[in-house]
Short mmCIF file of C-alpha atoms in Angstrom, two decimals:
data_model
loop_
_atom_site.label_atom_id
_atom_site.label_comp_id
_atom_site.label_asym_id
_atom_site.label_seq_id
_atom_site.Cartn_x
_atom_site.Cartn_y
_atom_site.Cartn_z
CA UNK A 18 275.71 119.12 182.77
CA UNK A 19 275.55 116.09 180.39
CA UNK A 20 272.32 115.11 181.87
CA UNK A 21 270.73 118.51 181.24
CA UNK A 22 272.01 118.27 177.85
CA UNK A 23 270.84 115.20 177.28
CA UNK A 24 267.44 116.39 178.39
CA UNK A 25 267.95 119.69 176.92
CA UNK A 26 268.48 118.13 173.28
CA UNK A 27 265.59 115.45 173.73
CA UNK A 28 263.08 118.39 174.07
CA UNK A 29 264.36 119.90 170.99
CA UNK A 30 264.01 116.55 169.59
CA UNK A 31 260.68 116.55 171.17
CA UNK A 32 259.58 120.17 169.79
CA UNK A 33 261.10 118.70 166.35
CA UNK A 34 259.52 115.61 166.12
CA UNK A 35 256.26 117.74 167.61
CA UNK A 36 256.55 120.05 164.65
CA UNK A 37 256.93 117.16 162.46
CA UNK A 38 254.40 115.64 163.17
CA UNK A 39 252.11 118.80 163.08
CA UNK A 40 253.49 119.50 159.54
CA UNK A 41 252.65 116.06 158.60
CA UNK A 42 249.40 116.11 159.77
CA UNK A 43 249.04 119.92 158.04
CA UNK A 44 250.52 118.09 154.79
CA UNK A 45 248.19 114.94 154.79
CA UNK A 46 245.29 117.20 155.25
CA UNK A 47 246.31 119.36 152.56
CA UNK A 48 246.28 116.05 150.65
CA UNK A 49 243.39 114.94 151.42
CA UNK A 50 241.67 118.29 150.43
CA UNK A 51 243.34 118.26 147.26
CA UNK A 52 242.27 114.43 146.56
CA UNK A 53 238.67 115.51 147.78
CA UNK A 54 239.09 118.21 144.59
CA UNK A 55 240.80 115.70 142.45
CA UNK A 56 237.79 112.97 143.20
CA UNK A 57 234.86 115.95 142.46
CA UNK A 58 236.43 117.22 139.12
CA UNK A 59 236.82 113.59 138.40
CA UNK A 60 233.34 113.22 139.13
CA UNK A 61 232.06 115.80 136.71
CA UNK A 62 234.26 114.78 134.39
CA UNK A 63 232.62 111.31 134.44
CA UNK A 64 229.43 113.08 134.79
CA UNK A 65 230.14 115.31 131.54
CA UNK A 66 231.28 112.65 129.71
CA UNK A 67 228.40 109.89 130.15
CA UNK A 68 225.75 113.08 129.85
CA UNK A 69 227.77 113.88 126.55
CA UNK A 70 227.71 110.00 125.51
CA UNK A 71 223.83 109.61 126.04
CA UNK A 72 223.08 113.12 124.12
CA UNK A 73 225.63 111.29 121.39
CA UNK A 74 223.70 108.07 121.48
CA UNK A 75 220.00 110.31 121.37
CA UNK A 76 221.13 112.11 118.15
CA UNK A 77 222.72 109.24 116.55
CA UNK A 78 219.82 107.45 117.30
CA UNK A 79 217.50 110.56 116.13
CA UNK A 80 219.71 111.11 112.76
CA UNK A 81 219.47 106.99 112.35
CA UNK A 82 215.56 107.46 112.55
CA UNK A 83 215.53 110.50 110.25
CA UNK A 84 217.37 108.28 107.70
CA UNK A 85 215.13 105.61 107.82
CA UNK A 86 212.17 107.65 108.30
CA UNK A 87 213.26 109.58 105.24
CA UNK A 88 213.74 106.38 102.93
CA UNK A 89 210.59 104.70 104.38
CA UNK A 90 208.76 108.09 103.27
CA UNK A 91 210.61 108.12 99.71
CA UNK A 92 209.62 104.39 98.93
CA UNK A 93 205.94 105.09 100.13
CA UNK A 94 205.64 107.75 98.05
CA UNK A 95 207.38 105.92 95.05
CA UNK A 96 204.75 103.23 95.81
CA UNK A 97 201.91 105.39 96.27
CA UNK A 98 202.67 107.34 93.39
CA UNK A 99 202.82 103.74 91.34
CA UNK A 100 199.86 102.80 92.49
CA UNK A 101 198.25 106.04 91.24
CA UNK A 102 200.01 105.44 87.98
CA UNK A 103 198.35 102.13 87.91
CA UNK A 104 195.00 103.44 88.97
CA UNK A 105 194.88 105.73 86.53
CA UNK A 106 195.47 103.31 83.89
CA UNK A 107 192.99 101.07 85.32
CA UNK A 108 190.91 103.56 85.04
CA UNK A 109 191.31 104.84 81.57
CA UNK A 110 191.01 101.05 80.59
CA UNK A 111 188.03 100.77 82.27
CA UNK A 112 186.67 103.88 80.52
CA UNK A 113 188.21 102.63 77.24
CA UNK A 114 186.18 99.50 77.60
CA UNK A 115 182.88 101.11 78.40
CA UNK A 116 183.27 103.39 75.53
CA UNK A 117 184.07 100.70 72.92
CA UNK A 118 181.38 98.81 74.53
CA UNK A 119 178.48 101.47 73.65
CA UNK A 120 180.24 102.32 70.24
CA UNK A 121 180.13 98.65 69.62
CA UNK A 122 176.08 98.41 71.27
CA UNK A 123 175.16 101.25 68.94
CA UNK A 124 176.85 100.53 65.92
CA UNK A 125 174.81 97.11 66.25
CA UNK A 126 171.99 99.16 66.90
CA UNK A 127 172.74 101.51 64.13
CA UNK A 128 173.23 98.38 61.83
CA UNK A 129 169.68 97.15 62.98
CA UNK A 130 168.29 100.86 62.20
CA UNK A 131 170.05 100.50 58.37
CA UNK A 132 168.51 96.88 57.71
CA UNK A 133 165.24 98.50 58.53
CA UNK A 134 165.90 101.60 56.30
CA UNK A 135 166.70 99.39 53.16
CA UNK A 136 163.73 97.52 54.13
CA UNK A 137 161.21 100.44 54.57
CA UNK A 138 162.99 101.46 51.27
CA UNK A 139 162.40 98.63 49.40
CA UNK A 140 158.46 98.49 50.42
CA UNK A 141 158.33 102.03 49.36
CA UNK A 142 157.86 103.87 52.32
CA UNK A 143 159.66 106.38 51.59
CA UNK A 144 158.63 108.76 54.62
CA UNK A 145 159.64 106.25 57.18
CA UNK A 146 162.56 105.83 55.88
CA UNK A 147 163.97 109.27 55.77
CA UNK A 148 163.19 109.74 58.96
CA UNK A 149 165.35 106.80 60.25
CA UNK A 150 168.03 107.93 57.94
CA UNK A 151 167.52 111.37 59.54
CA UNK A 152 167.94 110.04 62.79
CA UNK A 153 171.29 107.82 62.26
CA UNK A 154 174.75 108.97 63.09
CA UNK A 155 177.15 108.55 60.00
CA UNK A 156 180.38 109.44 62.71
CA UNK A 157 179.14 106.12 64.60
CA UNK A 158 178.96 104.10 62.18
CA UNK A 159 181.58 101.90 59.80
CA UNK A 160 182.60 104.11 56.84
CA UNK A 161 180.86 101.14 54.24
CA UNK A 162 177.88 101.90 56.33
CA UNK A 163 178.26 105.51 56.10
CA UNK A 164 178.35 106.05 52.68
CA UNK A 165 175.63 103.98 52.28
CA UNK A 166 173.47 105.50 54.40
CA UNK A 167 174.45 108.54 52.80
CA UNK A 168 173.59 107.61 49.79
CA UNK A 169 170.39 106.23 50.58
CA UNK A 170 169.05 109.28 52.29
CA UNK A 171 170.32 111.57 48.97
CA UNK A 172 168.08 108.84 46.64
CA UNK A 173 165.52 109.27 49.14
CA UNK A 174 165.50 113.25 49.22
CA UNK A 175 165.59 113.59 45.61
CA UNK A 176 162.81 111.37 45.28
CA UNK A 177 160.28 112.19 47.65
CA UNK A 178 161.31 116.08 46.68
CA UNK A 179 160.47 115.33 43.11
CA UNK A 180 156.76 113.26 44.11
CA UNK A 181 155.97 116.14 46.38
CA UNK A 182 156.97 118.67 43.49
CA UNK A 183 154.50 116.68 41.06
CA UNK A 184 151.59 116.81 43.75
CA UNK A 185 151.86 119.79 44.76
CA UNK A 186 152.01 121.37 41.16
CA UNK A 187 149.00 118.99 40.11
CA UNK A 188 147.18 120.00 43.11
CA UNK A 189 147.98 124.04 42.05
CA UNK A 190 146.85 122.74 38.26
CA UNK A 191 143.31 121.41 39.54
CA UNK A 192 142.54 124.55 41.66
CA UNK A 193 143.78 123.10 44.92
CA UNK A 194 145.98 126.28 45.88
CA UNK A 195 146.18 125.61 49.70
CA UNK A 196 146.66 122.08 49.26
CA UNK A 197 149.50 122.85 47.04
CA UNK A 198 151.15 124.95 49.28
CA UNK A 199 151.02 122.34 51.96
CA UNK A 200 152.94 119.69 49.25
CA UNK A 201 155.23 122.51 48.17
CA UNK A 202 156.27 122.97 51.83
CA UNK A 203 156.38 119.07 52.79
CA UNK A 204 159.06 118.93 50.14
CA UNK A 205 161.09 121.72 51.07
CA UNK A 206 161.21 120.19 54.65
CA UNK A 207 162.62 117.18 52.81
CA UNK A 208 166.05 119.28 52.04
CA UNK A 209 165.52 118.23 48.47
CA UNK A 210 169.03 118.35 46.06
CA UNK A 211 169.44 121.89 44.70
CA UNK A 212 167.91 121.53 41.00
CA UNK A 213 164.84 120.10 43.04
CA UNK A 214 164.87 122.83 45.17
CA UNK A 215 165.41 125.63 43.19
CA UNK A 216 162.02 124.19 41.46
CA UNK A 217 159.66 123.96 44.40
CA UNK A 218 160.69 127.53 45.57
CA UNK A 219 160.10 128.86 41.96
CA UNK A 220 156.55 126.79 42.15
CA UNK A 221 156.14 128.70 45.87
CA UNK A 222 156.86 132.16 44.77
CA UNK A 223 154.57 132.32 41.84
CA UNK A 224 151.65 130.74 44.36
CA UNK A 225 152.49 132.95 46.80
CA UNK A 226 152.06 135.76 44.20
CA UNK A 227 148.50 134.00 43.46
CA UNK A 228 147.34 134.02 47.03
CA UNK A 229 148.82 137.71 47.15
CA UNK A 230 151.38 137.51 49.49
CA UNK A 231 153.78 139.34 48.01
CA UNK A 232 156.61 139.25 50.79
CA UNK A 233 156.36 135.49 50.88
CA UNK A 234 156.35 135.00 47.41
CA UNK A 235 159.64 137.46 47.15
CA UNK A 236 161.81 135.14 49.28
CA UNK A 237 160.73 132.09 47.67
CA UNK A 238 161.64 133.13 44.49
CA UNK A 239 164.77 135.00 45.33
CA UNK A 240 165.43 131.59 47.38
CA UNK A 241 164.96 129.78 43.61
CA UNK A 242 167.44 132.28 41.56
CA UNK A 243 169.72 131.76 44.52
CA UNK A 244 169.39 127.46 44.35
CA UNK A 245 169.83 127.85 40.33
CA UNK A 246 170.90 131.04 39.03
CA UNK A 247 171.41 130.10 35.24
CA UNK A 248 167.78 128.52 35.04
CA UNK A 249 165.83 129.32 32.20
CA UNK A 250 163.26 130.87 34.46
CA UNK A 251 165.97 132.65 36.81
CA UNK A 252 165.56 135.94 35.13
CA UNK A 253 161.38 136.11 35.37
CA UNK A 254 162.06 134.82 39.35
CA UNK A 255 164.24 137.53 39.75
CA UNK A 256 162.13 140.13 38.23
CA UNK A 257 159.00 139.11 39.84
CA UNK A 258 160.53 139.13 43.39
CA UNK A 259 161.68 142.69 42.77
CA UNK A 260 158.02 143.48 41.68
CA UNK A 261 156.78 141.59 45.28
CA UNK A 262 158.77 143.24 46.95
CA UNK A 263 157.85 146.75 45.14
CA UNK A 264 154.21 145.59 45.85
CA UNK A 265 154.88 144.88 49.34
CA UNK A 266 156.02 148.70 50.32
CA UNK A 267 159.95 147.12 50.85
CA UNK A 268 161.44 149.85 47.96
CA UNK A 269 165.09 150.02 48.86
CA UNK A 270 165.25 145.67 48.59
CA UNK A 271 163.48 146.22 45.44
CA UNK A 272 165.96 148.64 43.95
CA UNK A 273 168.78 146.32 44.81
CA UNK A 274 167.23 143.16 43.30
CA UNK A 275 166.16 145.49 40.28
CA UNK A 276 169.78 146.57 39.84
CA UNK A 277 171.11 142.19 40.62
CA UNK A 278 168.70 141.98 37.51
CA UNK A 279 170.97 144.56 35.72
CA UNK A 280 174.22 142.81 36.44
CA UNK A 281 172.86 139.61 35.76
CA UNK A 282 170.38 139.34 33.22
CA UNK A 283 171.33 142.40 31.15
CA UNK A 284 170.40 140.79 28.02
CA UNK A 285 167.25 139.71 29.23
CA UNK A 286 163.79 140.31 27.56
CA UNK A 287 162.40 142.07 30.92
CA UNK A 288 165.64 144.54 31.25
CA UNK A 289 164.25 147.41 29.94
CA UNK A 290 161.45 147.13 32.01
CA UNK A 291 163.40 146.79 34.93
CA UNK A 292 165.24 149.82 33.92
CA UNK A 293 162.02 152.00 33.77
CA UNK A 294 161.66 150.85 36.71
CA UNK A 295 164.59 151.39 38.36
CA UNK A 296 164.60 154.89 37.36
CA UNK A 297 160.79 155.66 38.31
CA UNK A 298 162.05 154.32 41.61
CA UNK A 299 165.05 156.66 41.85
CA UNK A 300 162.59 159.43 40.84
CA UNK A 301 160.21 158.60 43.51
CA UNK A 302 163.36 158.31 46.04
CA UNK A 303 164.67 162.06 44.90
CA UNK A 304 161.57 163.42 45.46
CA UNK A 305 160.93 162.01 48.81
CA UNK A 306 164.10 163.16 49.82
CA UNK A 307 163.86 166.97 48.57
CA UNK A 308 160.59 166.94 50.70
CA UNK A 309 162.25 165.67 53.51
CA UNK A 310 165.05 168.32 53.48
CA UNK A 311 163.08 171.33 52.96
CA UNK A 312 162.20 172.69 56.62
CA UNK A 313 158.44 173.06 57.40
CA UNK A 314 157.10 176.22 58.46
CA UNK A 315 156.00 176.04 61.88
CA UNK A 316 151.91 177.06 62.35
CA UNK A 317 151.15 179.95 64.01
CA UNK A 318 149.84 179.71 67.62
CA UNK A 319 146.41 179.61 67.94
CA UNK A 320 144.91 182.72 70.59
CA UNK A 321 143.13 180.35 73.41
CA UNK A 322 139.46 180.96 74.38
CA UNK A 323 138.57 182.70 77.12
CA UNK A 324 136.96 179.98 79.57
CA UNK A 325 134.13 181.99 80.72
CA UNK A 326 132.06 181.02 83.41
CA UNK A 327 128.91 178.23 83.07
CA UNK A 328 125.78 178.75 84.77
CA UNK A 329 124.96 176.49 87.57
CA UNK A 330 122.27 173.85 86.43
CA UNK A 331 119.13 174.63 87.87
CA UNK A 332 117.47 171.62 89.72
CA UNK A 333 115.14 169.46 87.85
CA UNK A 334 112.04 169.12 89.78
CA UNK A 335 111.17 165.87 91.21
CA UNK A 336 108.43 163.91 89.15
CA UNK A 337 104.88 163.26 90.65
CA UNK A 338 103.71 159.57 91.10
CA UNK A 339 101.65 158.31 88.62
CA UNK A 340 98.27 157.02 89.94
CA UNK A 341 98.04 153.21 89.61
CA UNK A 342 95.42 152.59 87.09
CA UNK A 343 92.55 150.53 88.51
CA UNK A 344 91.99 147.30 87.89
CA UNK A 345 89.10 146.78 84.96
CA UNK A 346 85.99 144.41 85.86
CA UNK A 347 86.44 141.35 84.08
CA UNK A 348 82.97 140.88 82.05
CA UNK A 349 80.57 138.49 83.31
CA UNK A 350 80.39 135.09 80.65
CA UNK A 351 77.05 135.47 78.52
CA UNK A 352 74.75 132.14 79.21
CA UNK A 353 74.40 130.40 76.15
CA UNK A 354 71.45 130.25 74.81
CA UNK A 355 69.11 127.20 75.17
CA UNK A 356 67.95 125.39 71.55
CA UNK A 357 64.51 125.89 70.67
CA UNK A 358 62.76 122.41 70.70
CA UNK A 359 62.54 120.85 67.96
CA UNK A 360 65.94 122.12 66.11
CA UNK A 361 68.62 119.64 65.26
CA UNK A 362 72.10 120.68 67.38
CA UNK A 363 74.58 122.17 65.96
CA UNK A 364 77.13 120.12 63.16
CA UNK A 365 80.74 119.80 64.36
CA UNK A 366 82.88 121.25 61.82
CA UNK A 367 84.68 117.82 60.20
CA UNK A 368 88.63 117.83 60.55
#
């Protein structure tokens, strides 16, 4: 009984152990699984974790460009824009140069042009010399310089105004009336002061008024009273150019300069003609204008012709030929006749 026991109790230490062992293995399996897990998540951890380091290291490296990308970039600009600056500079003292340059190659020049006008003036060439003191700029040139030159061309104007003046009104004198006009105009191209002025156009209106051209002669004079208006011969300039211009057909001009007279010159020795004048005028002007406002009867209509029919021309009848004429006989020479013998021939008649 002990023996079967015995053997009883070993196979239920058997089946134990058995089970044990079974469980065991089930266990260590189970382990194993669970490292297997423990190793993958690890794994991806490590996986996660280095991808997440190198993405780190990527946009620290990307921000540490931007940075120095962005600085690089600000310091270009801050150069470039310096530079510009610089340029610019360079350039407007380059420019600066070049002008002071030519100011200081044509003042020279314009100092060369003077010496030669106060030469030319000094030989008397008057005409030369106004035109290179026409041609000189005063804004280019020192201000002593300026107001020399100035001054010069002023002396120069008045006097080759006043010659002119003389010429032309000794040319006028003498007969010369063209002539004079030419003079007369030469100086009033030469811008003459006003009292010189005011002359030659008083000396043009009253030859203009010779050569009877009475529009011409109107400006000149009106051109005179308006250079010196409280010259002894302002009142007769202004009274003759409203008589030019009354001459020339130009009525309503003539009325106003008339009526300038007035204002004036009222105490003038030619006022109460102007007045006559002025109301003949204003007669003239009422009348015209009662004319014009009365309507005009309109003409009756005139009955048309009757159109009545021509006759067809007959047709002319053709011309016969005229018979050629015959030709004449030429006559036959005479013979001459032979000298008797014994006469002497015939005495040529002597040249």
């Amino acid at each position: 009984m002990s023996l079967e026991e015995d053997i009883s109790s070993i196979k239920k230490e058997i089946i134990k152990s058995h089970n044990l062992t079974i469980k065991t293995d089930n266990l260590v399996k189970s382990l194993s699984a669970e490292i297997r897990q423990i190793q993958k998540k690890q794994e991806g951890y490590e996986r996660k974790y280095w991808f997440n380091s190198a993405w780190a290291y990527v946009i620290f490296a990307a921000l540490a460009f931007s940075g120095v990308y962005i600085a690089f970039d600000a310091k270009v600009s801050a150069v470039n824009h310096e530079k510009e600056e610089l340029e610019r500079k360079l350039s407007e003292a380059q420019q600066n140069s070049t002008e002071i340059q030519k100011k200081l190659s044509t003042r020279s020049q314009q100092e060369k042009v003077v010496e030669n006008l106060l030469r030319m003036k000094r030989e008397n060439r008057s005409d030369e010399a106004l035109k290179i003191a026409e041609g000189l700029d005063a804004n280019r040139l020192s201000p002593v310089l300026s107001r020399l030159v100035t001054r010069e061309t002023e002396d120069l104007r008045q006097e080759l105004g006043q010659a002119l003046f003389e010429s032309g009104r000794d040319l006028i004198k003498r007969g010369h009336l063209k002539r004079g006009l030419q003079a007369l105009d030469k100086a009033l191209a030469v811008k003459p002061p006003v009292e010189i002025l005011a002359k030659i156009q008083h000396a043009r209106g009253e030859l203009f008024l010779k050569l009877n051209k009475s529009a011409q002669g109107a400006a000149a004079l009106l051109g005179a009273v308006e250079a010196a208006p409280k010259a002894d011969w302002a009142d007769n300039a202004l009274y003759l150019a409203g008589g030019s211009l009354e001459t020339s057909g130009d009525v309503p001009r003539a009325l106003l300069v008339y009526r300038r007279f007035l204002i004036e010159y009222p105490s003038s020795r030619y006022a109460s003609a102007v007045r006559r004048r002025v109301a003949r005028l204003d007669r003239n002007k009422d009348k015209s204008t009662e004319t014009k406002s009365k309507p005009k009867s309109k003409p009756e209509p005139k009955p048309e012709p009757k159109l009545e029919p021509k006759p067809e021309p007959k047709p002319k009848p053709k011309p016969k030929p005229k018979p050629k004429p015959k030709p004449e006989p030429k006559p036959e020479p005479k013979p001459k006749p032979k000298p008797e013998p014994g006469t002497p021939p015939a005495a040529k008649p002597s040249e």
